[in-house]
Tab-separated table of C-alpha atoms and ligand atoms in Angstrom:
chain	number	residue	atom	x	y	z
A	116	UNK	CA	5.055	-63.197	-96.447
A	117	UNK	CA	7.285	-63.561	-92.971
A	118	UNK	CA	10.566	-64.750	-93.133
A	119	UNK	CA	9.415	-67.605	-90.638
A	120	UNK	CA	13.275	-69.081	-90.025
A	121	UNK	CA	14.469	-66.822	-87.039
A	122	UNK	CA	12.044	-67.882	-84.661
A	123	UNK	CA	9.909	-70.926	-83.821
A	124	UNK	CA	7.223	-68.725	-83.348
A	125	UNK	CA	7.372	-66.935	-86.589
A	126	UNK	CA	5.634	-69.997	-88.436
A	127	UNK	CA	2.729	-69.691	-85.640
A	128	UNK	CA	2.430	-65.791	-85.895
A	129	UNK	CA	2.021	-65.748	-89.832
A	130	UNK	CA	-1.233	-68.131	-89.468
A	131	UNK	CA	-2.888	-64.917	-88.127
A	132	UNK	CA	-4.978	-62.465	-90.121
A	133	UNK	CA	-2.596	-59.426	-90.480
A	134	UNK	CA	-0.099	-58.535	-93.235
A	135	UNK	CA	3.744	-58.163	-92.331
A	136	UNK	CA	7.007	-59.393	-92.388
A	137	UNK	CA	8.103	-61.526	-89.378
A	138	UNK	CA	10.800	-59.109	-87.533
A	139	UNK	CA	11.233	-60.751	-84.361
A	140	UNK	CA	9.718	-62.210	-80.995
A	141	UNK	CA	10.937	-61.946	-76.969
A	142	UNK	CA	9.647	-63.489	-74.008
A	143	UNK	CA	7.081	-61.572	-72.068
A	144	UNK	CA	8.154	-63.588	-68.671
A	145	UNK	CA	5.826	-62.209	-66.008
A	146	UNK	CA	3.032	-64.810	-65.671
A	147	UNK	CA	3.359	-67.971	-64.172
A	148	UNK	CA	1.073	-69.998	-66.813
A	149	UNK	CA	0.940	-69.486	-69.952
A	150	UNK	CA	3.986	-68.899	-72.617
A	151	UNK	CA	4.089	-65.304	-73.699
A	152	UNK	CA	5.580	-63.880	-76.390
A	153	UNK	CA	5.848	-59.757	-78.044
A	154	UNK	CA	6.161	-60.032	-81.507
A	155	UNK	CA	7.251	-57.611	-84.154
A	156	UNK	CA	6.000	-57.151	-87.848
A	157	UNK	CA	6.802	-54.776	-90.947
A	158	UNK	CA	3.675	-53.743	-92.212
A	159	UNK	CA	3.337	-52.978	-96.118
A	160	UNK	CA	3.731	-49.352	-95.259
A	161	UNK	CA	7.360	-49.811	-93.522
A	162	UNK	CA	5.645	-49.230	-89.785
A	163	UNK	CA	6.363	-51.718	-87.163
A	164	UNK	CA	3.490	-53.257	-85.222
A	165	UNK	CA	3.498	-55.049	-82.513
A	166	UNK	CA	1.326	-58.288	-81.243
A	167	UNK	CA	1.179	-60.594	-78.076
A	168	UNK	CA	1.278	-63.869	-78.871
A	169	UNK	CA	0.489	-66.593	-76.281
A	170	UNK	CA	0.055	-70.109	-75.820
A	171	UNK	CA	-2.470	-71.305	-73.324
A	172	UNK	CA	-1.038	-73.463	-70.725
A	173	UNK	CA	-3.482	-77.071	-71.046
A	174	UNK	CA	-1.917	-78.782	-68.237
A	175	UNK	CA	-3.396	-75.625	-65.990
A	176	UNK	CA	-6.800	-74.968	-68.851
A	177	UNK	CA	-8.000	-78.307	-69.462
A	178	UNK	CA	-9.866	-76.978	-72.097
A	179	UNK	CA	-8.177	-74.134	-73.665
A	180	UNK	CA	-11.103	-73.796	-76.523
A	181	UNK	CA	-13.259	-73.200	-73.569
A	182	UNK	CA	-11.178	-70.541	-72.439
A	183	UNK	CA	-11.159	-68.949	-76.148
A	184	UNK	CA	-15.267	-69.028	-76.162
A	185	UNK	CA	-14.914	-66.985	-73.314
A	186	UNK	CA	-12.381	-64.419	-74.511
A	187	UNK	CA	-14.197	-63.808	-77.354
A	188	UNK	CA	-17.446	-63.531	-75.752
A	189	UNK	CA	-15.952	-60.953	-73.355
A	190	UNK	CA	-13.832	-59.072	-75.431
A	191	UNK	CA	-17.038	-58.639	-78.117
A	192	UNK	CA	-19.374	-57.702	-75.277
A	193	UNK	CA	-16.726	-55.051	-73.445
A	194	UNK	CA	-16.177	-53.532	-77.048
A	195	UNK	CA	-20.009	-52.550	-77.424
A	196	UNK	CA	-19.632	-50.541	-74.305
A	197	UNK	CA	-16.351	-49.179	-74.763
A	198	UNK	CA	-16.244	-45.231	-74.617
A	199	UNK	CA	-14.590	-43.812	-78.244
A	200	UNK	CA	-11.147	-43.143	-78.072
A	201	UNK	CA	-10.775	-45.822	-75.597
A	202	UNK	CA	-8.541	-49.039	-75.214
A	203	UNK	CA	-9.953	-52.159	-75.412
A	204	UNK	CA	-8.040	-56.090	-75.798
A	205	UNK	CA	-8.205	-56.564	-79.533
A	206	UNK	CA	-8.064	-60.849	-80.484
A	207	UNK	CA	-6.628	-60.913	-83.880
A	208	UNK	CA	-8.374	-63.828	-85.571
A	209	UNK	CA	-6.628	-66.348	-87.400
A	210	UNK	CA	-6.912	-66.644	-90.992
A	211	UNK	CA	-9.208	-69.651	-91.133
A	212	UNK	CA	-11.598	-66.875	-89.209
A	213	UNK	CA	-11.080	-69.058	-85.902
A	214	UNK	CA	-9.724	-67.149	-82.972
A	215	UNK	CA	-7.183	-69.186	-82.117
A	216	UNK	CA	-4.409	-71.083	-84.041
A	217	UNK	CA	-3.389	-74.705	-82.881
A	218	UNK	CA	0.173	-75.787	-83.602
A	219	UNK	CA	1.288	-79.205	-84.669
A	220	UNK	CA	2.048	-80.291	-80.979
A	221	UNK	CA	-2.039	-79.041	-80.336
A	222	UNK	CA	-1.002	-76.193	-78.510
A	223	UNK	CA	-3.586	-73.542	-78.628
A	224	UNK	CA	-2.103	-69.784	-79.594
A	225	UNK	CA	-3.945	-66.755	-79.795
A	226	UNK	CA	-2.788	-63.135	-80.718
A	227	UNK	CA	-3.694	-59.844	-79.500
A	228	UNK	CA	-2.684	-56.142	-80.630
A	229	UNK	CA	-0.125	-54.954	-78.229
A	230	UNK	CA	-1.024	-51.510	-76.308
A	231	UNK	CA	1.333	-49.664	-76.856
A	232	UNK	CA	2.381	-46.776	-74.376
A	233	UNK	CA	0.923	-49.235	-71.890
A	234	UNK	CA	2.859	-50.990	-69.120
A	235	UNK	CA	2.567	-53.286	-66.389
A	236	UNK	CA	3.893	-53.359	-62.619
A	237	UNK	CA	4.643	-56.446	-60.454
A	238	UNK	CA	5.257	-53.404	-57.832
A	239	UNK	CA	2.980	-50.347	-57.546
A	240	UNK	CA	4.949	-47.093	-57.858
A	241	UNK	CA	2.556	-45.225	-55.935
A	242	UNK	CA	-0.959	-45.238	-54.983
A	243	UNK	CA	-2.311	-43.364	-57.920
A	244	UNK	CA	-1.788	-46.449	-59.763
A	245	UNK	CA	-3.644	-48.214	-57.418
A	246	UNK	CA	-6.786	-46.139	-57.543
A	247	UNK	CA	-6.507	-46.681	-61.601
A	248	UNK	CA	-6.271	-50.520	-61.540
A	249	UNK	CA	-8.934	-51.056	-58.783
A	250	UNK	CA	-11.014	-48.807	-61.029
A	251	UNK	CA	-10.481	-50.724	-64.198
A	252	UNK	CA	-10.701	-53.964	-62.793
A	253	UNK	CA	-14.215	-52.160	-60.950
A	254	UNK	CA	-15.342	-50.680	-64.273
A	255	UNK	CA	-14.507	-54.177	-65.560
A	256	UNK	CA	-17.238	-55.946	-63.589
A	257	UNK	CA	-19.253	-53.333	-64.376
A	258	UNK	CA	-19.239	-54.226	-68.178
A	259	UNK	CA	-19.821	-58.198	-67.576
A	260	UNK	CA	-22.609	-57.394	-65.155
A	261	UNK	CA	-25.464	-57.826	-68.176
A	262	UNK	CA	-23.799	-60.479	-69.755
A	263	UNK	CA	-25.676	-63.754	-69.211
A	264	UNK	CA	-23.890	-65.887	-66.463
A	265	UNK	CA	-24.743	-68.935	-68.948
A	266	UNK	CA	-22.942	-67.664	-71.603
A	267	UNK	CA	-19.411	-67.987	-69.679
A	268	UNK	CA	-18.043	-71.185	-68.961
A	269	UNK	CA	-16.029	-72.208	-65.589
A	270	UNK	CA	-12.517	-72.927	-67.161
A	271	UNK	CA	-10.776	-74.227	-64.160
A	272	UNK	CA	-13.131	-75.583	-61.683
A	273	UNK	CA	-13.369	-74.267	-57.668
A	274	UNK	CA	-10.559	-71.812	-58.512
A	275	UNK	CA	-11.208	-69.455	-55.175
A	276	UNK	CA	-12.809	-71.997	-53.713
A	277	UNK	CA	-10.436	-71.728	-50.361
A	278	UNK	CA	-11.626	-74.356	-48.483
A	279	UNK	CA	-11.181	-76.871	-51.335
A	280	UNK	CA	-7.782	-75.159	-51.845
A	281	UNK	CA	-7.241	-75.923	-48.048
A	282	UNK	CA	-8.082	-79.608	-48.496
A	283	UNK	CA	-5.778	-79.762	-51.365
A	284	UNK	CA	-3.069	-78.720	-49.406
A	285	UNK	CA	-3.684	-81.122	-46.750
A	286	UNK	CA	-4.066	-83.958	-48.762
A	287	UNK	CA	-0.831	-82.938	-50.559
A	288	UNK	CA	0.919	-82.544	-46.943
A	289	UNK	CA	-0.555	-86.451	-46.123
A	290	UNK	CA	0.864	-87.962	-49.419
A	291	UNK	CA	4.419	-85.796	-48.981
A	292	UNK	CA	5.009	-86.798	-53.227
A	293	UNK	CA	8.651	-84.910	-52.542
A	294	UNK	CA	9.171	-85.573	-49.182
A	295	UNK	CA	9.040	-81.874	-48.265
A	296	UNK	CA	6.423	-81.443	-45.402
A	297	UNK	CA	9.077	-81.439	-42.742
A	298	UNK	CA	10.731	-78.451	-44.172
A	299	UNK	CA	7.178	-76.820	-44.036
A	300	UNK	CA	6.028	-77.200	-40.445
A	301	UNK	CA	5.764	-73.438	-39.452
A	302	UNK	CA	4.015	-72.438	-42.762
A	303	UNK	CA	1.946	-75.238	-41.972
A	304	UNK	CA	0.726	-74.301	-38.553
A	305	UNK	CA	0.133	-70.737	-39.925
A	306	UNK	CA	-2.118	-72.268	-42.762
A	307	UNK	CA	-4.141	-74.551	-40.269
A	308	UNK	CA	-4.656	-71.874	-37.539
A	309	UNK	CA	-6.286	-70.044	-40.372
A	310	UNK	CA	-8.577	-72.745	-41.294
A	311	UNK	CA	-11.977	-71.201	-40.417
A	312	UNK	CA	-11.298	-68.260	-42.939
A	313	UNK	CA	-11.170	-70.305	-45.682
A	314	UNK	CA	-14.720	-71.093	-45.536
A	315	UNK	CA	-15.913	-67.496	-44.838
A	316	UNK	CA	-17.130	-66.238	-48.682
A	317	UNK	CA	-17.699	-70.005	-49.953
A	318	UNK	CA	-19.969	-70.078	-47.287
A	319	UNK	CA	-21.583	-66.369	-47.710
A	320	UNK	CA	-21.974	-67.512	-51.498
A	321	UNK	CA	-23.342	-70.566	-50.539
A	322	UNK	CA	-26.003	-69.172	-48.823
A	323	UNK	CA	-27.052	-66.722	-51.086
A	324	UNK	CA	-25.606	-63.758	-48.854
A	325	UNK	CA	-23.690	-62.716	-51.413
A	326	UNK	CA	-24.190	-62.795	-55.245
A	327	UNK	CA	-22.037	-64.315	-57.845
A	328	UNK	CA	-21.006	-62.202	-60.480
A	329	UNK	CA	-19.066	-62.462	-63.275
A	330	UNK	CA	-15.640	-61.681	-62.385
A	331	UNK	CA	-12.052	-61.883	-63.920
A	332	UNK	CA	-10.697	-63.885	-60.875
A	333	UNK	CA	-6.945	-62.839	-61.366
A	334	UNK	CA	-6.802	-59.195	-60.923
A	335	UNK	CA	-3.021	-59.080	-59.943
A	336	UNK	CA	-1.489	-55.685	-60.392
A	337	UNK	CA	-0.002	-57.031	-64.059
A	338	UNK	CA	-3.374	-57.683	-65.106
A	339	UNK	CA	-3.703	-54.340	-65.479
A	340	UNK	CA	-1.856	-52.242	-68.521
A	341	UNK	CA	-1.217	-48.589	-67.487
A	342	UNK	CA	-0.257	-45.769	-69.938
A	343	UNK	CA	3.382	-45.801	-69.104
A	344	UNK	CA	2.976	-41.587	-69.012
A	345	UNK	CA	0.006	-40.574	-67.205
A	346	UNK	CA	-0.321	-43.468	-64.681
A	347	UNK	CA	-4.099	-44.022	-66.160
A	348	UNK	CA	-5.662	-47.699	-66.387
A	349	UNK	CA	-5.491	-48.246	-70.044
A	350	UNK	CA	-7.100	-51.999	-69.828
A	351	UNK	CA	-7.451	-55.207	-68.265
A	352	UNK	CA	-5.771	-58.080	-69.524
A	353	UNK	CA	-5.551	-61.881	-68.966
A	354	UNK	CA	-9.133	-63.034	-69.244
A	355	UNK	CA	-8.449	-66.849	-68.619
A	356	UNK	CA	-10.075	-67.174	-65.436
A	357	UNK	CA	-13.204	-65.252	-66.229
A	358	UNK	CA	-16.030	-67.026	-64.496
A	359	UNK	CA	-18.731	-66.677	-62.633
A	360	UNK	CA	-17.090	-65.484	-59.012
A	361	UNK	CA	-17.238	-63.358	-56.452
A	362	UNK	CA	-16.519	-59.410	-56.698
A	363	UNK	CA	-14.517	-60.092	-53.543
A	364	UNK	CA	-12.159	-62.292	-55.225
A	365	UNK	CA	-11.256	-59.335	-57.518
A	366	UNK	CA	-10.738	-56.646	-54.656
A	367	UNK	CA	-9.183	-59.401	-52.499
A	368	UNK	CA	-6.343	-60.316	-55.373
A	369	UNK	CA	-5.858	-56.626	-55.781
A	370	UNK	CA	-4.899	-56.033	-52.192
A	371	UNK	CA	-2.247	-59.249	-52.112
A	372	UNK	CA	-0.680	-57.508	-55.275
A	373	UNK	CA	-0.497	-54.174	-54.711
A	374	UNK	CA	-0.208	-53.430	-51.303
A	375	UNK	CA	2.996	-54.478	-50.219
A	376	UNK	CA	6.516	-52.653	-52.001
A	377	UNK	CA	8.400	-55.940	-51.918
A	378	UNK	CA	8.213	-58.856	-54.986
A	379	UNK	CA	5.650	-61.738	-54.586
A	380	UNK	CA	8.899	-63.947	-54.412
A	381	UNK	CA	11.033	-61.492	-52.037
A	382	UNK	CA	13.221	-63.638	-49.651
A	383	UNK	CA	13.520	-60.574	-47.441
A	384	UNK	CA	10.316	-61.115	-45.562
A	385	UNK	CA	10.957	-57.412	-43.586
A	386	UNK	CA	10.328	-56.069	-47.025
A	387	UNK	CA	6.797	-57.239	-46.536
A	388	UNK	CA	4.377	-54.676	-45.509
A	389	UNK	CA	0.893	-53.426	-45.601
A	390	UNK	CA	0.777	-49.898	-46.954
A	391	UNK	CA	-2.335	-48.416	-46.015
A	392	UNK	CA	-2.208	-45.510	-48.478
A	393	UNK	CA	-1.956	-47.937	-51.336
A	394	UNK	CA	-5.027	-50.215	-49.471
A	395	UNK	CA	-6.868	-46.894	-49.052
A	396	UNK	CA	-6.265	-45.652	-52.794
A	397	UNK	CA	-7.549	-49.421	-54.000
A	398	UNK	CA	-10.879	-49.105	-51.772
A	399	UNK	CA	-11.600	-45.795	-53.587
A	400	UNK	CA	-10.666	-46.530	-56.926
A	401	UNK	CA	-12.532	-50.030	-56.823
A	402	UNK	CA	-15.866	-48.258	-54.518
A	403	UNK	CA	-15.919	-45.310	-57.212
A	404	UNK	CA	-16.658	-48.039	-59.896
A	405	UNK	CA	-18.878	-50.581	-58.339
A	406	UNK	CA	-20.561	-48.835	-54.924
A	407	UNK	CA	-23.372	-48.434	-57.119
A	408	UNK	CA	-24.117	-52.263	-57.417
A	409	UNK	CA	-22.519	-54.270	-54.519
A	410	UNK	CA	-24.268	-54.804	-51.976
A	411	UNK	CA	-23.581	-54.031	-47.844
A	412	UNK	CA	-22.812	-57.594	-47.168
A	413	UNK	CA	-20.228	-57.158	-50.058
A	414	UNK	CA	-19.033	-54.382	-49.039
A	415	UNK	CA	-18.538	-55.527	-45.394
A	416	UNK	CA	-15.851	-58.254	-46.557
A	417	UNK	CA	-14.024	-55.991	-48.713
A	418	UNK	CA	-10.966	-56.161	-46.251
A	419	UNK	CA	-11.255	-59.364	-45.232
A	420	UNK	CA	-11.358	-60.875	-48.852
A	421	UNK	CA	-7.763	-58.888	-49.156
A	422	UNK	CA	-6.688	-61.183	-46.309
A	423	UNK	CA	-8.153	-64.840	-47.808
A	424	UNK	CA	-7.308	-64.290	-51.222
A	425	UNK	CA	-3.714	-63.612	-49.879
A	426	UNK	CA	-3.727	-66.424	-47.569
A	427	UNK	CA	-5.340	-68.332	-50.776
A	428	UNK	CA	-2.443	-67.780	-53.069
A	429	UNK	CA	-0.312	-68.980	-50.357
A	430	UNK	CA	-1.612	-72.183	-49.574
A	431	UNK	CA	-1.663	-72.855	-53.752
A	432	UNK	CA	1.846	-71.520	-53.717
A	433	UNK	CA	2.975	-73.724	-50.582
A	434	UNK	CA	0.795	-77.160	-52.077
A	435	UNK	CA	2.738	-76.684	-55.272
A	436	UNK	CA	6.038	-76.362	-53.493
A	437	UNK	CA	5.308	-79.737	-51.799
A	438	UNK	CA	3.961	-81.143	-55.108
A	439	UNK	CA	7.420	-80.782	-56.698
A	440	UNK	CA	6.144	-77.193	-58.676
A	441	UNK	CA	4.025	-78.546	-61.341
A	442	UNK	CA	1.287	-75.782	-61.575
A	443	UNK	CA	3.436	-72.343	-61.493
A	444	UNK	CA	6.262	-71.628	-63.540
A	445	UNK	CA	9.536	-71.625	-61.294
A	446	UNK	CA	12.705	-70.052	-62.225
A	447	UNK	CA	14.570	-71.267	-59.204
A	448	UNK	CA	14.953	-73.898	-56.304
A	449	UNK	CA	12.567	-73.163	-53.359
A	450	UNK	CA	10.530	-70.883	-55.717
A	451	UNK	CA	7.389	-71.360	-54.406
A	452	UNK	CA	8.148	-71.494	-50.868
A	453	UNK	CA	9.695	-67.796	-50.696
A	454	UNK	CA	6.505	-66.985	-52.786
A	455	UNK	CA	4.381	-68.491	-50.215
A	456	UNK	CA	6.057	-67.317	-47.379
A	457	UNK	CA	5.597	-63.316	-49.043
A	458	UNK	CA	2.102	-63.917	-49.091
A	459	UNK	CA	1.966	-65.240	-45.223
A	460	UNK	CA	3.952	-62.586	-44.075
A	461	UNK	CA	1.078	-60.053	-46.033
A	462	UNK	CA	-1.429	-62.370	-44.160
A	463	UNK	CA	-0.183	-61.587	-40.262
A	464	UNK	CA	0.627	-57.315	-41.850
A	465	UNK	CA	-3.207	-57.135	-43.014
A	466	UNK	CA	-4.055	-59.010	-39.608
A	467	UNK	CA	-2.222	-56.454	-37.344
A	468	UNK	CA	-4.022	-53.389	-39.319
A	469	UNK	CA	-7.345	-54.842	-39.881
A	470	UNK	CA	-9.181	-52.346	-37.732
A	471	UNK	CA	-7.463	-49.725	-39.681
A	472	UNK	CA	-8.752	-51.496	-43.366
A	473	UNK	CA	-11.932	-51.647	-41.888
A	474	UNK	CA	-12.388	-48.062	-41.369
A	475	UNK	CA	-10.741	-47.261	-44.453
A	476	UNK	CA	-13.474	-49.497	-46.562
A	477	UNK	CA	-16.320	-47.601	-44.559
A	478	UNK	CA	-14.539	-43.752	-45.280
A	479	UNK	CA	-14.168	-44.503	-48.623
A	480	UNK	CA	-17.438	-45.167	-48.956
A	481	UNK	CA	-18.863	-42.183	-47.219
A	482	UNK	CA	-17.211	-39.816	-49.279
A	483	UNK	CA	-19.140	-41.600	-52.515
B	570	GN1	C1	-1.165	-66.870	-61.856
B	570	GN1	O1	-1.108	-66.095	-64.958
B	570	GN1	P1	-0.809	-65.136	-63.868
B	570	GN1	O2	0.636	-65.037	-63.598
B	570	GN1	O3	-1.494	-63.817	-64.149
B	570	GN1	C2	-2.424	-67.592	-61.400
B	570	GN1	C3	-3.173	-66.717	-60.408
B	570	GN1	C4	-2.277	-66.393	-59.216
B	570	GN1	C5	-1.013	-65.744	-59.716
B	570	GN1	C6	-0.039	-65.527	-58.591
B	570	GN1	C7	-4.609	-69.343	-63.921
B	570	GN1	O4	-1.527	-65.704	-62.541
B	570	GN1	O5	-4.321	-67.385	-59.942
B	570	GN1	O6	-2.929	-65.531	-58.315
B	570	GN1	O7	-0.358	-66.549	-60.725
B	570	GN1	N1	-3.262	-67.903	-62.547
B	570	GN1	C8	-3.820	-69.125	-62.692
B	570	GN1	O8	0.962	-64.647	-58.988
B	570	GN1	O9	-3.679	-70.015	-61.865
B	571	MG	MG1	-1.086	-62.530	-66.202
């Protein structure tokens, strides 16, 4: 069995159900919740596989065996649909049968197969990318849309709920925990003369305008694995936050992440930039997969939802930043505010060419 004594994770890893030697495990750092980790084995046969290993983050997933009964539930459903010869997220069970393992601290690990040949961008190389992951992620609500909303549970309560997210940060900015509010003030004002947008889709949803779907809620570019040679969407990852939603969240996220050629924590705000080719290749890709069941009033806040989940992810970004950066991972003083202040900056660039999204969300779906 693995030689579990070069890494702490090594012990964890051999409690799943596959055979192999322990080789080795490295940090996967690109998400800002849970711990992730790539880890190698020797099968039997001499071949090395690979698996990704994660812990779920329980101070963010209050109940990570919720969050499990959803994976599962997914994953098993997308499989029955999945075209042969395609990529899917295999879970690797644990050997008890259970899909997770829990570690003597109760942390909560699961394991799936690593895709290899696949990749994943914090920065879109170019906007055939784009069309790929807005398809996937389209094709991907496509595959939930029969699978009884009752059957998934919420695992983190309101999470695009904007206006909440806007209270939140208010109440934050009246309690000041760090005493950083007055380093804040223009980020602030940008926020609060923004207020009425928060309520736009809670409202719509509210109302019964538009539908709630099941949706994966955190469609960032990296979400996404891509076969490293032919720039196609091999499959979507990170099914945490799969919940009853809105398809809007899902376009919306895609525009804050792949739109703009600078990092989400860039401290050179002229980096920042709305590229329309890459907005225009994300409408297509994510119309050619879903135009056939969203509806108009859908359809006709497909650019604005790029703008509110942006300005969304800011205001979480900024309330962390003032709550002393206890929900995202941070790798450096300040961390959160230059991520925040990427994501304004993307706010005011989709603002100044939102006639020209507009008309790009209506061509795009002409040509359907
Ligand atoms: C987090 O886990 P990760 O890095 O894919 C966050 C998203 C944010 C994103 C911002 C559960 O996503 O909501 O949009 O960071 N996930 C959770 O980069 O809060
Ligand atoms: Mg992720």
């Amino acid at each position: 069995m693995a030689d579990d004594s070069r890494s702490p994770l090594g012990p964890i890893a051999a409690r799943f159900a596959f055979e192999g030697d322990f080789i080795d495990a490295v940090e996967i750092p690109s998400g800002h919740i849970n711990s992730t980790f790539r880890a190698s084995f020797r099968e039997p046969s001499g071949e090395v596989r690979r698996y990704v290993i994660q812990r779920i983050n329980d101070s963010v997933f209050p109940d990570p065996l919720a969050v499990m009964r959803n994976v599962e539930r997914v994953t098993r459903h997308l499989r029955t649909k999945q075209e042969a010869g395609a990529r899917g997220l295999v879970l690797r069970p644990a050997r008890d049968g259970r899909a997770w393992v829990e570690s003597d601290d109760g942390g909560i690990w699961r394991c799936y197969d690593f895709i290899e040949g696949g990749v994943t961008y914090d920065i879109i190389e170019n906007p055939r990318q784009a069309w790929q992951a807005a398809h996937a992620f389209g094709r991907f609500q496509e595959g939930l849309s029969d699978l009884p909303a009752e059957e998934i549970e919420e695992t983190i309560a309101d999470f695009h709920h904007s206006r909440k997210r806007f209270e939140h940060l208010m109440d934050v900015v009246r309690r000041d925990p760090c005493g950083r509010v007055a380093g804040v003030a223009a980020e602030l004002d940008f926020v609060q003369q923004r207020e009425a947008d928060c309520s736009v889709l809670v409202d719509l949803l509210e109302r019964g305008e538009i539908p709630y779907r099941i949706t994966h809620n955190d469609t960032k570019l990296n979400n996404v694995m891509i076969d490293a040679a032919t720039d196609e969407a091999l499959c979507v990852i990170d099914l945490d936050t799969v919940m009853p939603g809105s398809a809007l969240y899902d376009f919306g996220d895609l525009v804050r992440s792949a739109t703009s050629p600078a990092a989400e924590d860039e401290k050179d705000l002229s980096k920042v930039e709305m590229r329309l080719p890459m907005f225009e290749a994300l409408a297509g890709g994510y119309l050619a997969a879903t135009a056939s069941f969203l509806t108009d009033a859908e359809v006709a806040q497909l650019a604005f939802s790029g703008k509110l989940i942006t300005l969304e992810t800011g205001i979480r970004f900024l309330s962390d930043h003032l709550a002393g950066d206890v929900y995202f991972k941070t790798r450096r003083e300040g961390h959160n505010l230059d991520r925040c202040r990427t994501q304004f900056k993307l706010v005011a660039e989709i603002e100044r060419h939102f006639p020209a999204l507009e008309a790009i969300v209506l061509q795009s779906r002409s040509r359907l």
